[in-house]
Amino acid sequence: MSRSLESMLVCPAPLAHADIVELAHGGGGKKTAKLVETLFAPAFRNPHLEPLGDGAIVTVGRERLAFTTDSFVVKPAFFPGGDIGSLAVHGTVNDLAMCGAEPLFLSAGYLLEEGFPMRDLERVVASMAAACSRTGVLLVTGDTKVVDRGKGDGIYINTSGIGRVRDGVSVGPAHAEAGDVVIVSGPIGDHGIAVMAAREGIDLETALVSDSAPVIGPVRALLDAVPATHVLRDPTRGGLATALCEIALSSKVGIGLEEADVPVREEVRGACELLGFDPLYVACEGRFLAIVPGPSVAKALAAIRSQPGGEGARAVGSVRAEDAGRVVLRTQIGSHRLLERLSGEQLPRIC
Amino acid sequence: MSRSLESMLVCPAPLAHADIVELAHGGGGKKTAKLVETLFAPAFRNPHLEPLGDGAIVTVGRERLAFTTDSFVVKPAFFPGGDIGSLAVHGTVNDLAMCGAEPLFLSAGYLLEEGFPMRDLERVVASMAAACSRTGVLLVTGDTKVVDRGKGDGIYINTSGIGRVRDGVSVGPAHAEAGDVVIVSGPIGDHGIAVMAAREGIDLETALVSDSAPVIGPVRALLDAVPATHVLRDPTRGGLATALCEIALSSKVGIGLEEADVPVREEVRGACELLGFDPLYVACEGRFLAIVPGPSVAKALAAIRSQPGGEGARAVGSVRAEDAGRVVLRTQIGSHRLLERLSGEQLPRIC
């Protein structure tokens, strides 16, 4: 009996693909959205649940709060420009900022694998503490679990966060309107490419580092200048394209994106060409996109550019009534391409 | 060259025990406390951080909130009396209740291993939704990450929660006073033994099931009857003994515990004797301990016993000024034994 035939007979019948969790279910694209829409959202249906936003807006007594959670499984845990600790702080602080909230308090849930070097844990914790201090949030509660060797991958971190929604601000993925303009706060894709290169040992022959950073400074300036901002979103998993597709679907509008205007660093573009990635789908961890009323674009751009991390802000597209639910890219050569949400898993475990 | 000598030469020198994360660092006992006290607390020092409480009390605008986080890695994910989904809801709801708060909102962070059966995920989600509904909390935001095969163990879940602290209530591990009485809401150790038996395939020849349940009903009744309750605590990892040791240390009081009064089911006692465990260190997930002023004991017991899940409440000990920082057990035969916090890892991955 051949070895492969034998193992077919001995092993139970493998589950069909649709019956098991795949990496793509965590990729932030179509499969993640399907899981949310068909499993999580129906199970937990309630008026606050915002399936595809960056967090929920809830009311406690007289206060309007933003509440968000994110688990971080980035591999490797230390990468050029950051590590899992600062990333876990920035990620949740940025999700709160994307709700139009001032980030206030964080929790940290450490999931450690037995054998993880204590000195690496110390580095991660120091990095988290420095990120909290830079961002002005307080980490107030935590939890540590340890799993046996081979049941984890060194360190995973969950951070959840509470923020206070700014008075007079109401942003959400369903708030884009025809006539609005789409702004991106800086070059896209640095984080995904930097992590991927570090993981695969690819020498980019450049000093490309992750963009992992808090975006709260530029967001504050924007909301001070343009409180009527309609949408804020950080293009993490699934990148700019997936974020825009979800907004187009939620807001029932069309979005036109100008490829020539989207800021992408030369080294990111080069790495993407080499590896067959599309920068529009590569994650950022220190950028955001804002959708603002057309007449406020100049004011919005000036405000974002006035703050560290926002210097590279650009208007990249516009919102229209036609093509509802769709994102259309006008390429550099003038052709048009329909963008879809990320399909499959382009870059697993980048956050 | 012998195989073992060869591998010794090829492998890097193993790190010393003090230099790596051990299972006991997640056990909720001495090693967890040391990690919190020497690493996390100094790094994140701020007035809200309550290193050994069940959650933090923070103020947002005019509201006093409880905020807590917990990761669940229980093995197996499905066990007699519950599963990781309902456990993750009960655990965080109970932590909020232990802060004297009304639980309001939960987040869920799913950490899935590639290949996890979708039907098991569906069962877990349905169980979480049912637990939320029974408890009256709303799950409002979530996150899903998938890690590659061999880097997880099917499913881990983080839940974080927000509650509103009841007016006039101020409980905390440092609030116990001489003259107070210690109450336990029901028999201890069911959860730890039920999970351990399921995992190890031990037939207990009984129908022992986990006590996993929300404690919010009995806690509400207690706080209505005795708003001046000093301490609330759920004896999860590390069990009743470790919880009392931490309270004795935080409150700088001595605690006397009467072994004869501590409720332990026969089947739990039997399994512990067989396996060499001490029920005082075995986790509960649906019990709490309350420390109340001496004159309020009868009222407190009546209130707790009036609610489902609190019928088995008992006064088990008393707080005194002498023996500050220590917990002394008076055994059934009348001898005295000093209880210490859990040392090492008695039952890994029970929550």
XYZ file of C-alpha atoms in Angstrom:
702
model
C 0.000 0.000 0.000
C 1.466 3.324 -0.922
C 2.159 5.719 1.899
C -0.271 8.352 0.667
C -3.078 5.853 0.131
C -2.453 4.464 3.619
C -2.699 7.878 5.216
C -5.898 8.554 3.302
C -7.395 5.425 4.787
C -6.158 6.072 8.306
C -7.020 9.779 8.546
C -10.594 10.872 8.941
C -12.019 12.503 5.834
C -10.683 16.053 5.715
C -13.264 18.775 6.186
C -14.215 20.720 3.097
C -12.672 24.179 2.830
C -15.924 25.925 3.632
C -16.076 23.946 6.876
C -12.833 25.103 8.435
C -11.292 28.387 9.444
C -8.770 29.571 6.872
C -6.048 32.196 7.179
C -8.127 34.404 4.885
C -10.893 34.541 7.503
C -8.559 36.767 9.490
C -7.262 38.724 6.504
C -9.626 41.660 6.750
C -11.030 41.077 3.270
C -14.021 39.308 1.771
C -13.821 36.173 3.932
C -13.531 38.182 7.143
C -16.506 40.302 6.102
C -18.512 37.188 5.267
C -17.732 35.681 8.670
C -18.821 38.905 10.371
C -21.939 39.290 8.259
C -23.146 35.689 8.390
C -21.979 34.538 11.828
C -21.079 37.287 14.282
C -23.524 40.038 13.346
C -26.665 37.841 13.372
C -25.631 36.202 16.678
C -24.946 39.426 18.561
C -27.424 41.712 16.805
C -27.962 44.929 18.780
C -28.201 48.615 17.921
C -24.590 49.382 18.917
C -22.898 46.589 16.988
C -21.046 48.135 14.073
C -19.895 45.111 12.131
C -17.462 46.841 9.819
C -16.450 49.950 11.739
C -13.294 50.318 13.791
C -15.223 50.286 17.060
C -18.619 50.784 18.653
C -20.154 53.986 19.946
C -22.036 53.365 23.191
C -23.706 55.601 25.723
C -23.045 55.229 29.444
C -25.106 57.599 31.556
C -24.438 60.992 30.029
C -21.264 60.069 28.132
C -20.812 58.963 24.530
C -17.963 56.440 24.463
C -16.037 54.617 21.773
C -15.120 51.005 22.615
C -12.861 48.854 20.471
C -10.792 45.663 20.582
C -7.965 44.245 18.503
C -5.723 41.200 18.801
C -2.185 41.393 17.481
C -0.404 38.343 16.079
C 2.237 40.067 13.941
C 5.127 37.874 12.846
C 7.910 38.622 13.582
C 7.107 40.313 16.891
C 10.003 42.724 16.325
C 10.220 44.401 12.917
C 11.856 47.486 11.393
C 10.085 50.515 12.808
C 8.247 48.814 15.650
C 7.202 45.725 17.518
C 4.032 43.976 18.648
C 3.894 46.091 21.813
C 3.847 49.562 20.284
C 1.725 48.232 17.395
C -0.902 46.981 19.884
C -1.091 50.437 21.458
C -1.123 52.361 18.167
C -3.677 50.012 16.620
C -6.267 50.461 19.343
C -5.580 54.164 19.873
C -6.039 54.650 16.134
C -9.285 52.664 16.104
C -10.616 54.980 18.827
C -9.463 58.028 16.867
C -11.306 56.618 13.826
C -14.513 56.734 15.905
C -13.999 60.473 16.400
C -12.998 59.832 20.010
C -10.227 61.001 22.300
C -8.463 57.786 23.391
C -8.387 57.491 27.185
C -7.861 53.998 28.595
C -6.432 50.709 27.325
C -6.464 47.129 28.531
C -3.806 44.572 27.616
C -4.338 40.811 27.383
C -1.056 38.937 26.975
C -1.171 35.456 25.513
C 2.298 34.000 25.970
C 3.763 30.709 24.834
C 5.672 28.752 27.456
C 9.373 29.327 26.797
C 9.043 32.876 25.449
C 12.181 34.735 26.525
C 11.513 37.008 29.500
C 13.814 39.657 28.038
C 11.633 39.815 24.911
C 8.562 40.264 27.095
C 10.364 43.073 28.908
C 11.172 44.753 25.570
C 7.553 44.469 24.447
C 6.203 45.855 27.714
C 8.671 48.758 27.667
C 7.663 49.528 24.095
C 3.955 49.464 25.028
C 4.550 51.736 27.991
C 6.491 54.217 25.835
C 3.724 54.173 23.206
C 1.062 54.807 25.885
C 3.070 57.662 27.276
C 3.639 59.246 23.835
C -0.045 58.907 23.010
C -1.370 60.071 26.369
C -3.476 56.974 27.059
C -3.409 55.040 30.314
C -3.141 51.277 30.366
C -5.319 50.510 33.387
C -6.039 46.782 33.414
C -4.508 43.595 32.067
C -4.449 39.837 31.983
C -1.752 37.259 31.307
C -2.313 33.732 30.091
C 0.379 31.212 29.244
C -0.216 28.325 26.843
C 1.940 25.235 26.482
C 4.788 25.049 23.998
C 3.577 24.572 20.430
C 0.155 26.106 21.145
C 1.118 29.707 20.480
C 3.848 31.662 18.730
C 5.800 33.475 21.394
C 3.474 36.360 22.085
C 0.027 37.555 21.061
C -1.505 40.701 22.561
C -5.076 41.904 22.720
C -5.677 45.561 23.443
C -9.102 47.024 24.011
C -9.729 50.700 24.453
C -12.172 53.306 25.668
C -12.365 56.831 24.317
C -14.713 59.764 24.695
C -16.408 60.783 21.455
C -15.776 64.449 20.691
C -18.777 66.711 21.026
C -20.295 67.576 17.675
C -18.463 64.808 15.828
C -20.290 61.947 14.142
C -18.173 59.840 11.811
C -18.999 56.398 10.474
C -18.526 54.167 7.448
C -22.097 54.918 6.319
C -21.683 58.707 6.359
C -19.964 59.327 3.000
C -21.999 61.523 0.624
C -21.836 62.438 -3.038
C -19.583 65.464 -3.412
C -17.220 64.375 -0.623
C -13.489 64.038 -1.172
C -11.261 61.167 -0.024
C -7.995 62.097 1.705
C -5.151 59.758 2.644
C -2.839 60.990 5.405
C 0.424 59.695 3.905
C 2.142 57.035 1.800
C 0.465 53.625 1.985
C 1.771 50.091 2.424
C 4.974 50.735 4.404
C 3.903 48.540 7.328
C 2.857 45.492 5.337
C 5.964 45.476 3.169
C 8.367 46.147 6.061
C 6.912 43.269 8.112
C 6.761 40.909 5.173
C 10.367 41.654 4.235
C 11.499 41.104 7.831
C 9.606 37.820 8.042
C 10.770 36.394 4.748
C 14.311 37.686 5.112
C 14.017 39.745 1.944
C 16.642 42.456 1.640
C 14.857 45.483 0.198
C 18.182 47.313 -0.121
C 16.435 50.300 1.448
C 15.743 51.568 4.914
C 11.984 50.968 4.648
C 10.379 50.836 8.082
C 6.825 50.264 9.249
C 4.599 53.333 9.493
C 3.280 52.074 12.873
C 2.381 55.261 14.759
C -0.500 56.965 16.514
C -2.584 59.121 14.159
C -4.271 61.047 16.938
C -2.344 64.302 16.275
C -3.422 64.752 12.645
C -6.942 63.501 13.451
C -7.356 66.060 16.233
C -6.207 68.833 13.909
C -8.616 67.635 11.208
C -11.614 67.462 13.543
C -10.791 70.878 14.995
C -10.710 72.315 11.463
C -13.520 70.244 9.922
C -15.827 68.859 12.649
C -18.271 67.840 9.901
C -15.819 65.171 8.649
C -17.968 62.261 7.453
C -15.731 59.184 7.601
C -12.461 58.251 9.293
C -10.852 54.888 8.669
C -7.434 53.340 9.124
C -6.494 51.148 6.177
C -4.982 48.209 8.081
C -5.688 44.619 6.936
C -6.989 44.736 3.374
C -5.381 48.128 2.759
C -6.822 51.284 1.229
C -8.826 49.434 -1.421
C -10.717 47.201 1.032
C -11.421 50.127 3.388
C -12.894 52.163 0.517
C -14.957 49.210 -0.720
C -16.506 48.788 2.728
C -17.292 52.501 2.930
C -18.846 52.475 -0.561
C -21.039 49.535 0.477
C -22.007 51.006 3.867
C -22.712 54.490 2.496
C -24.302 53.219 -0.748
C -22.154 55.595 -2.801
C -19.628 55.268 -5.585
C -15.999 56.167 -4.934
C -13.575 57.152 -7.645
C -9.897 56.723 -6.814
C -7.098 58.376 -8.796
C -4.134 56.010 -8.950
C -1.760 58.838 -9.858
C -2.652 60.680 -6.648
C -2.245 57.777 -4.195
C 1.055 58.249 -2.356
C 3.210 55.094 -2.498
C 6.926 55.097 -1.693
C 9.251 53.947 -4.472
C 10.575 51.083 -2.320
C 7.038 49.850 -1.558
C 6.095 50.051 -5.221
C 9.250 48.169 -6.176
C 8.760 45.434 -3.590
C 5.125 45.025 -4.640
C 6.077 44.658 -8.313
C 8.733 42.110 -7.427
C 6.413 40.046 -5.214
C 3.158 40.418 -7.090
C 1.345 42.504 -4.484
C -0.875 45.490 -5.107
C 0.014 48.419 -2.801
C -3.681 49.365 -2.628
C -4.222 46.177 -0.586
C -1.165 46.408 1.676
C -1.752 47.377 5.314
C -0.745 50.640 6.948
C -0.597 51.067 10.727
C 0.006 54.804 10.964
C -2.163 56.250 8.207
C -5.815 57.085 7.975
C -8.277 58.045 5.341
C -10.744 60.851 5.853
C -13.804 61.599 3.763
C -14.787 65.240 4.031
C -17.324 67.519 2.330
C -15.881 68.846 -0.962
C -15.755 72.505 0.110
C -13.647 71.626 3.190
C -10.838 69.787 1.380
C -8.258 72.557 1.472
C -8.879 73.208 5.155
C -8.757 69.477 5.941
C -5.498 68.936 4.043
C -3.867 71.924 5.707
C -4.892 70.689 9.152
C -3.635 67.124 8.624
C -0.379 68.313 7.039
C 0.288 70.609 9.999
C 0.891 67.632 12.297
C 3.744 65.098 12.486
C 2.761 62.001 10.508
C 0.343 63.951 8.325
C 2.840 65.844 6.163
C 2.223 63.563 3.183
C -1.578 63.899 3.123
C -3.169 63.894 -0.338
C -6.640 64.069 -1.833
C -6.938 60.785 -3.738
C -10.536 60.410 -4.805
C -14.109 61.559 -4.725
C -17.526 60.294 -3.742
C -20.459 60.236 -6.163
C -24.018 59.013 -6.317
C -23.475 56.781 -9.353
C -21.775 53.359 -9.103
C -23.315 52.937 -5.634
C -21.411 50.345 -3.597
C -18.442 50.386 -5.969
C -14.909 51.723 -5.999
C -13.505 52.558 -9.407
C -9.797 53.177 -9.870
C -8.672 55.475 -12.668
C -5.230 54.097 -13.462
C -2.174 56.131 -14.367
C -2.741 55.331 -18.031
C -6.366 56.491 -17.848
C -8.160 53.140 -17.903
C -10.750 52.209 -15.267
C -10.593 49.238 -12.945
C -13.214 48.059 -10.462
C -11.646 47.470 -7.037
C -12.981 44.667 -4.876
C -12.413 43.872 -1.251
C -9.301 41.819 -0.583
C -9.946 38.278 -1.671
C -7.989 35.555 0.075
C -5.018 36.340 2.265
C -2.373 38.526 0.673
C -0.100 38.977 3.669
C -1.037 36.929 6.725
C -0.166 38.054 10.247
C 0.918 41.600 9.498
C -0.837 42.960 12.570
C 28.676 10.835 18.630
C 25.535 10.058 20.569
C 22.391 11.696 19.361
C 21.789 13.606 22.573
C 25.354 14.903 22.733
C 25.096 15.979 19.117
C 21.903 17.926 19.776
C 23.519 19.531 22.811
C 26.307 20.784 20.610
C 24.030 21.962 17.837
C 21.352 23.660 19.937
C 22.029 26.981 21.584
C 22.346 26.858 25.362
C 18.861 26.691 26.857
C 17.768 29.776 28.765
C 17.661 29.514 32.534
C 14.207 29.062 34.037
C 14.073 32.597 35.364
C 14.670 33.855 31.838
C 11.672 32.303 30.119
C 7.938 32.436 30.481
C 6.611 29.374 32.305
C 3.078 28.007 32.517
C 2.997 29.159 36.148
C 3.342 32.801 35.031
C -0.234 32.477 33.795
C -1.467 30.434 36.757
C -2.823 33.294 38.814
C -0.553 32.522 41.764
C 2.789 33.740 43.030
C 4.544 33.820 39.658
C 1.721 35.750 38.016
C 1.729 38.227 40.887
C 5.505 38.629 40.625
C 5.254 39.287 36.894
C 2.564 41.896 37.530
C 4.424 43.496 40.433
C 7.895 43.577 38.893
C 7.163 44.040 35.184
C 3.674 45.295 34.318
C 2.901 47.564 37.269
C 6.169 49.548 37.160
C 5.945 49.934 33.355
C 2.364 51.204 33.255
C 2.254 52.971 36.625
C -0.781 55.269 36.854
C -3.410 56.035 39.473
C -6.069 53.785 37.900
C -3.950 50.667 37.488
C -5.120 48.110 40.030
C -2.551 45.358 39.632
C -4.372 42.659 41.578
C -8.031 43.633 41.256
C -10.472 42.185 38.769
C -10.613 45.405 36.777
C -9.941 49.127 36.860
C -12.254 51.913 37.963
C -11.920 54.934 35.673
C -13.785 58.180 35.320
C -15.005 59.423 31.949
C -16.672 62.808 32.143
C -19.250 62.421 34.876
C -19.373 58.607 34.870
C -17.509 56.106 37.037
C -16.771 53.060 34.880
C -15.305 49.625 35.472
C -13.059 48.328 32.668
C -11.665 44.815 32.552
C -10.072 42.309 30.172
C -9.549 38.555 30.193
C -8.218 36.045 27.682
C -9.608 32.532 27.678
C -7.492 29.531 26.667
C -9.437 26.752 28.388
C -8.649 23.235 27.205
C -10.826 21.516 26.091
C -12.913 24.323 24.562
C -16.070 22.314 25.288
C -16.409 20.858 28.797
C -19.210 19.580 31.039
C -21.331 22.571 32.029
C -20.006 25.045 29.500
C -17.595 26.024 26.774
C -15.034 28.716 26.019
C -17.743 31.008 24.611
C -20.075 31.206 27.615
C -17.031 31.124 29.927
C -15.580 34.193 28.173
C -18.831 36.087 28.723
C -19.314 34.963 32.344
C -15.672 35.641 33.217
C -15.719 39.264 32.111
C -19.249 39.975 33.341
C -18.203 38.585 36.730
C -15.042 40.692 36.806
C -17.197 43.784 36.237
C -19.594 42.667 38.987
C -16.567 42.259 41.287
C -15.830 45.967 40.728
C -19.294 46.808 42.068
C -20.427 47.643 38.543
C -23.445 46.849 36.404
C -22.002 45.086 33.315
C -23.032 46.866 30.106
C -20.876 46.200 27.053
C -18.457 43.510 25.927
C -15.903 43.174 23.161
C -14.757 39.839 21.724
C -11.358 39.153 20.173
C -11.236 35.752 18.483
C -7.871 34.152 17.921
C -8.452 31.161 15.684
C -6.072 28.489 14.444
C -6.217 27.707 10.747
C -8.226 24.507 10.343
C -10.539 25.051 13.328
C -13.901 23.531 12.380
C -16.414 26.193 11.383
C -19.199 24.280 13.135
C -17.276 24.526 16.426
C -16.909 28.274 15.915
C -20.644 28.466 15.306
C -21.314 26.580 18.549
C -19.008 28.902 20.492
C -20.580 32.030 19.024
C -24.108 30.759 19.738
C -23.085 29.994 23.301
C -21.582 33.492 23.731
C -24.700 35.111 22.331
C -26.931 33.102 24.679
C -24.732 34.033 27.653
C -24.882 37.735 26.699
C -28.609 37.564 26.380
C -29.061 35.799 29.751
C -26.779 38.316 31.439
C -28.195 41.411 29.771
C -24.881 42.640 28.334
C -24.402 43.706 24.748
C -21.461 42.500 22.706
C -20.787 45.596 20.625
C -17.406 45.212 18.945
C -15.103 42.417 17.893
C -12.006 41.304 16.051
C -10.966 38.056 14.400
C -7.409 36.952 13.773
C -6.328 33.639 12.294
C -2.904 32.133 12.940
C -1.263 29.354 10.953
C -1.662 25.713 11.933
C 0.465 24.777 14.928
C 0.600 28.344 16.248
C -2.589 28.194 18.300
C -4.903 25.592 19.786
C -8.183 25.830 17.934
C -9.679 28.872 19.602
C -8.687 31.502 22.145
C -11.031 34.349 23.041
C -10.383 37.694 24.692
C -13.335 39.533 26.165
C -13.087 43.023 27.575
C -15.956 44.762 29.293
C -17.320 48.081 30.436
C -19.692 48.519 33.362
C -21.080 51.411 35.322
C -20.074 51.431 38.978
C -23.115 51.522 41.243
C -23.654 54.758 43.109
C -22.556 54.552 46.720
C -20.546 51.355 46.194
C -16.798 51.216 46.687
C -15.313 47.725 46.793
C -11.673 46.787 46.384
C -9.077 44.256 47.521
C -7.642 46.804 49.973
C -10.951 47.526 51.721
C -11.166 44.582 54.153
C -11.217 45.620 57.827
C -10.860 43.875 61.149
C -14.278 42.649 62.233
C -15.404 41.847 58.693
C -16.708 38.432 57.741
C -15.795 36.413 54.639
C -18.652 34.875 52.656
C -18.394 32.382 49.790
C -21.397 32.232 47.451
C -21.380 28.461 46.923
C -19.317 25.268 46.692
C -15.796 25.811 45.366
C -13.679 23.988 42.818
C -16.351 22.550 40.507
C -15.013 24.330 37.430
C -11.361 23.360 37.809
C -12.102 19.701 38.512
C -14.738 19.379 35.757
C -12.368 20.842 33.140
C -9.396 18.838 34.326
C -11.406 15.597 34.268
C -12.649 16.351 30.753
C -9.149 17.126 29.542
C -7.436 14.125 31.064
C -10.282 11.747 30.256
C -10.787 10.939 33.946
C -14.154 9.362 34.702
C -15.324 10.922 37.973
C -18.294 8.526 38.067
C -20.432 11.549 38.906
C -22.257 14.216 37.004
C -19.909 17.003 38.146
C -20.170 20.015 35.853
C -18.419 23.370 35.794
C -19.979 26.134 37.875
C -19.431 28.596 34.969
C -22.239 31.151 35.375
C -22.830 34.864 35.778
C -22.849 35.967 39.434
C -24.535 39.270 38.750
C -27.885 38.240 40.292
C -26.577 37.388 43.777
C -24.139 40.346 43.644
C -26.949 42.791 42.867
C -29.006 41.423 45.752
C -25.997 41.694 48.081
C -25.208 45.293 47.122
C -28.866 46.279 47.429
C -28.919 44.806 50.936
C -25.390 45.757 52.036
C -24.066 48.647 49.921
C -21.186 48.976 52.395
C -19.743 45.623 51.236
C -15.955 45.991 51.429
C -14.550 43.419 49.013
C -15.874 41.350 46.120
C -13.679 38.804 44.380
C -14.176 35.823 42.115
C -11.872 32.970 43.055
C -10.799 31.911 39.555
C -7.171 30.932 38.866
C -5.482 30.205 42.197
C -8.816 29.527 43.876
C -10.205 30.762 47.178
C -6.876 30.562 49.018
C -4.971 32.759 46.549
C -7.799 35.310 46.392
C -7.839 35.603 50.191
C -4.034 35.876 50.362
C -4.093 38.768 47.901
C -6.825 40.516 49.880
C -4.935 40.001 53.162
C -1.830 41.523 51.563
C -3.690 44.444 49.917
C -5.762 45.254 53.017
C -2.912 44.587 55.486
C -5.189 42.424 57.623
C -5.197 38.842 58.829
C -7.859 36.452 57.579
C -8.933 33.348 59.458
C -10.582 30.654 57.359
C -12.607 27.785 58.869
C -12.006 24.659 56.816
C -15.158 23.005 58.179
C -17.299 25.865 56.853
C -15.903 26.002 53.300
C -18.431 24.365 50.990
C -16.840 21.682 48.789
C -18.847 19.043 46.951
C -18.076 15.435 47.810
C -17.085 14.644 44.230
C -14.665 17.606 44.139
C -13.175 16.585 47.476
C -12.821 13.007 46.249
C -11.200 13.979 42.954
C -8.808 16.319 44.777
C -7.754 13.578 47.207
C -7.214 11.167 44.332
C -5.180 13.629 42.299
C -3.322 15.443 45.043
C -5.008 18.829 44.601
C -6.191 21.131 47.351
C -9.767 22.354 46.709
C -8.844 25.721 48.251
C -6.649 26.337 45.189
C -9.021 25.040 42.498
C -10.738 27.627 40.281
C -14.418 28.518 40.302
C -16.076 30.424 37.447
C -19.489 31.042 38.953
C -18.730 31.813 42.599
C -17.626 34.927 44.405
C -16.397 35.850 47.794
C -17.711 38.891 49.619
C -16.186 40.536 52.664
C -18.790 42.462 54.623
C -18.902 44.281 57.968
C -19.594 41.796 60.774
C -23.000 43.207 61.742
C -24.270 42.814 58.138
C -23.512 39.104 57.738
C -27.015 37.772 58.207
C -28.457 40.333 55.819
C -25.718 39.617 53.255
C -26.196 35.848 53.427
C -29.961 36.162 53.081
C -29.584 38.425 50.047
C -27.090 36.162 48.261
C -29.095 33.021 49.051
C -32.247 34.589 47.636
C -30.837 34.462 44.100
C -30.186 31.541 41.728
C -26.535 30.512 42.051
C -26.266 31.901 45.579
C -28.291 29.280 47.454
C -25.155 27.653 48.861
C -23.617 30.822 50.333
C -21.736 30.364 53.609
C -19.751 32.495 56.044
C -16.314 30.880 55.984
C -13.958 33.188 57.829
C -13.234 36.457 59.528
C -10.908 39.423 59.222
C -8.696 40.554 62.098
C -5.956 43.064 62.774
C -3.399 40.476 63.892
C -1.471 38.288 61.396
C -1.543 41.209 58.927
C -0.982 39.999 55.364
C -1.631 36.371 56.294
C -4.393 33.829 55.816
C -4.621 31.164 58.507
C -6.725 28.062 57.968
C -8.217 26.326 61.001
C -8.455 22.749 59.787
C -11.253 20.333 60.553
C -9.123 18.709 63.248
C -8.458 22.080 64.863
C -4.841 22.635 63.798
C -3.723 25.841 62.095
C -2.113 26.093 58.684
C -0.736 29.180 56.971
C -2.109 29.483 53.419
C 0.112 30.926 50.728
C -0.707 32.100 47.248
C -0.707 29.333 44.649
C 2.857 28.374 43.920
C 3.585 26.902 40.522
C 0.827 25.787 38.189
C -1.700 23.405 39.723
C -4.124 23.176 36.806
C -2.991 24.942 33.636
C -5.449 26.319 31.113
C -8.628 25.987 33.140
C -9.921 29.359 31.961
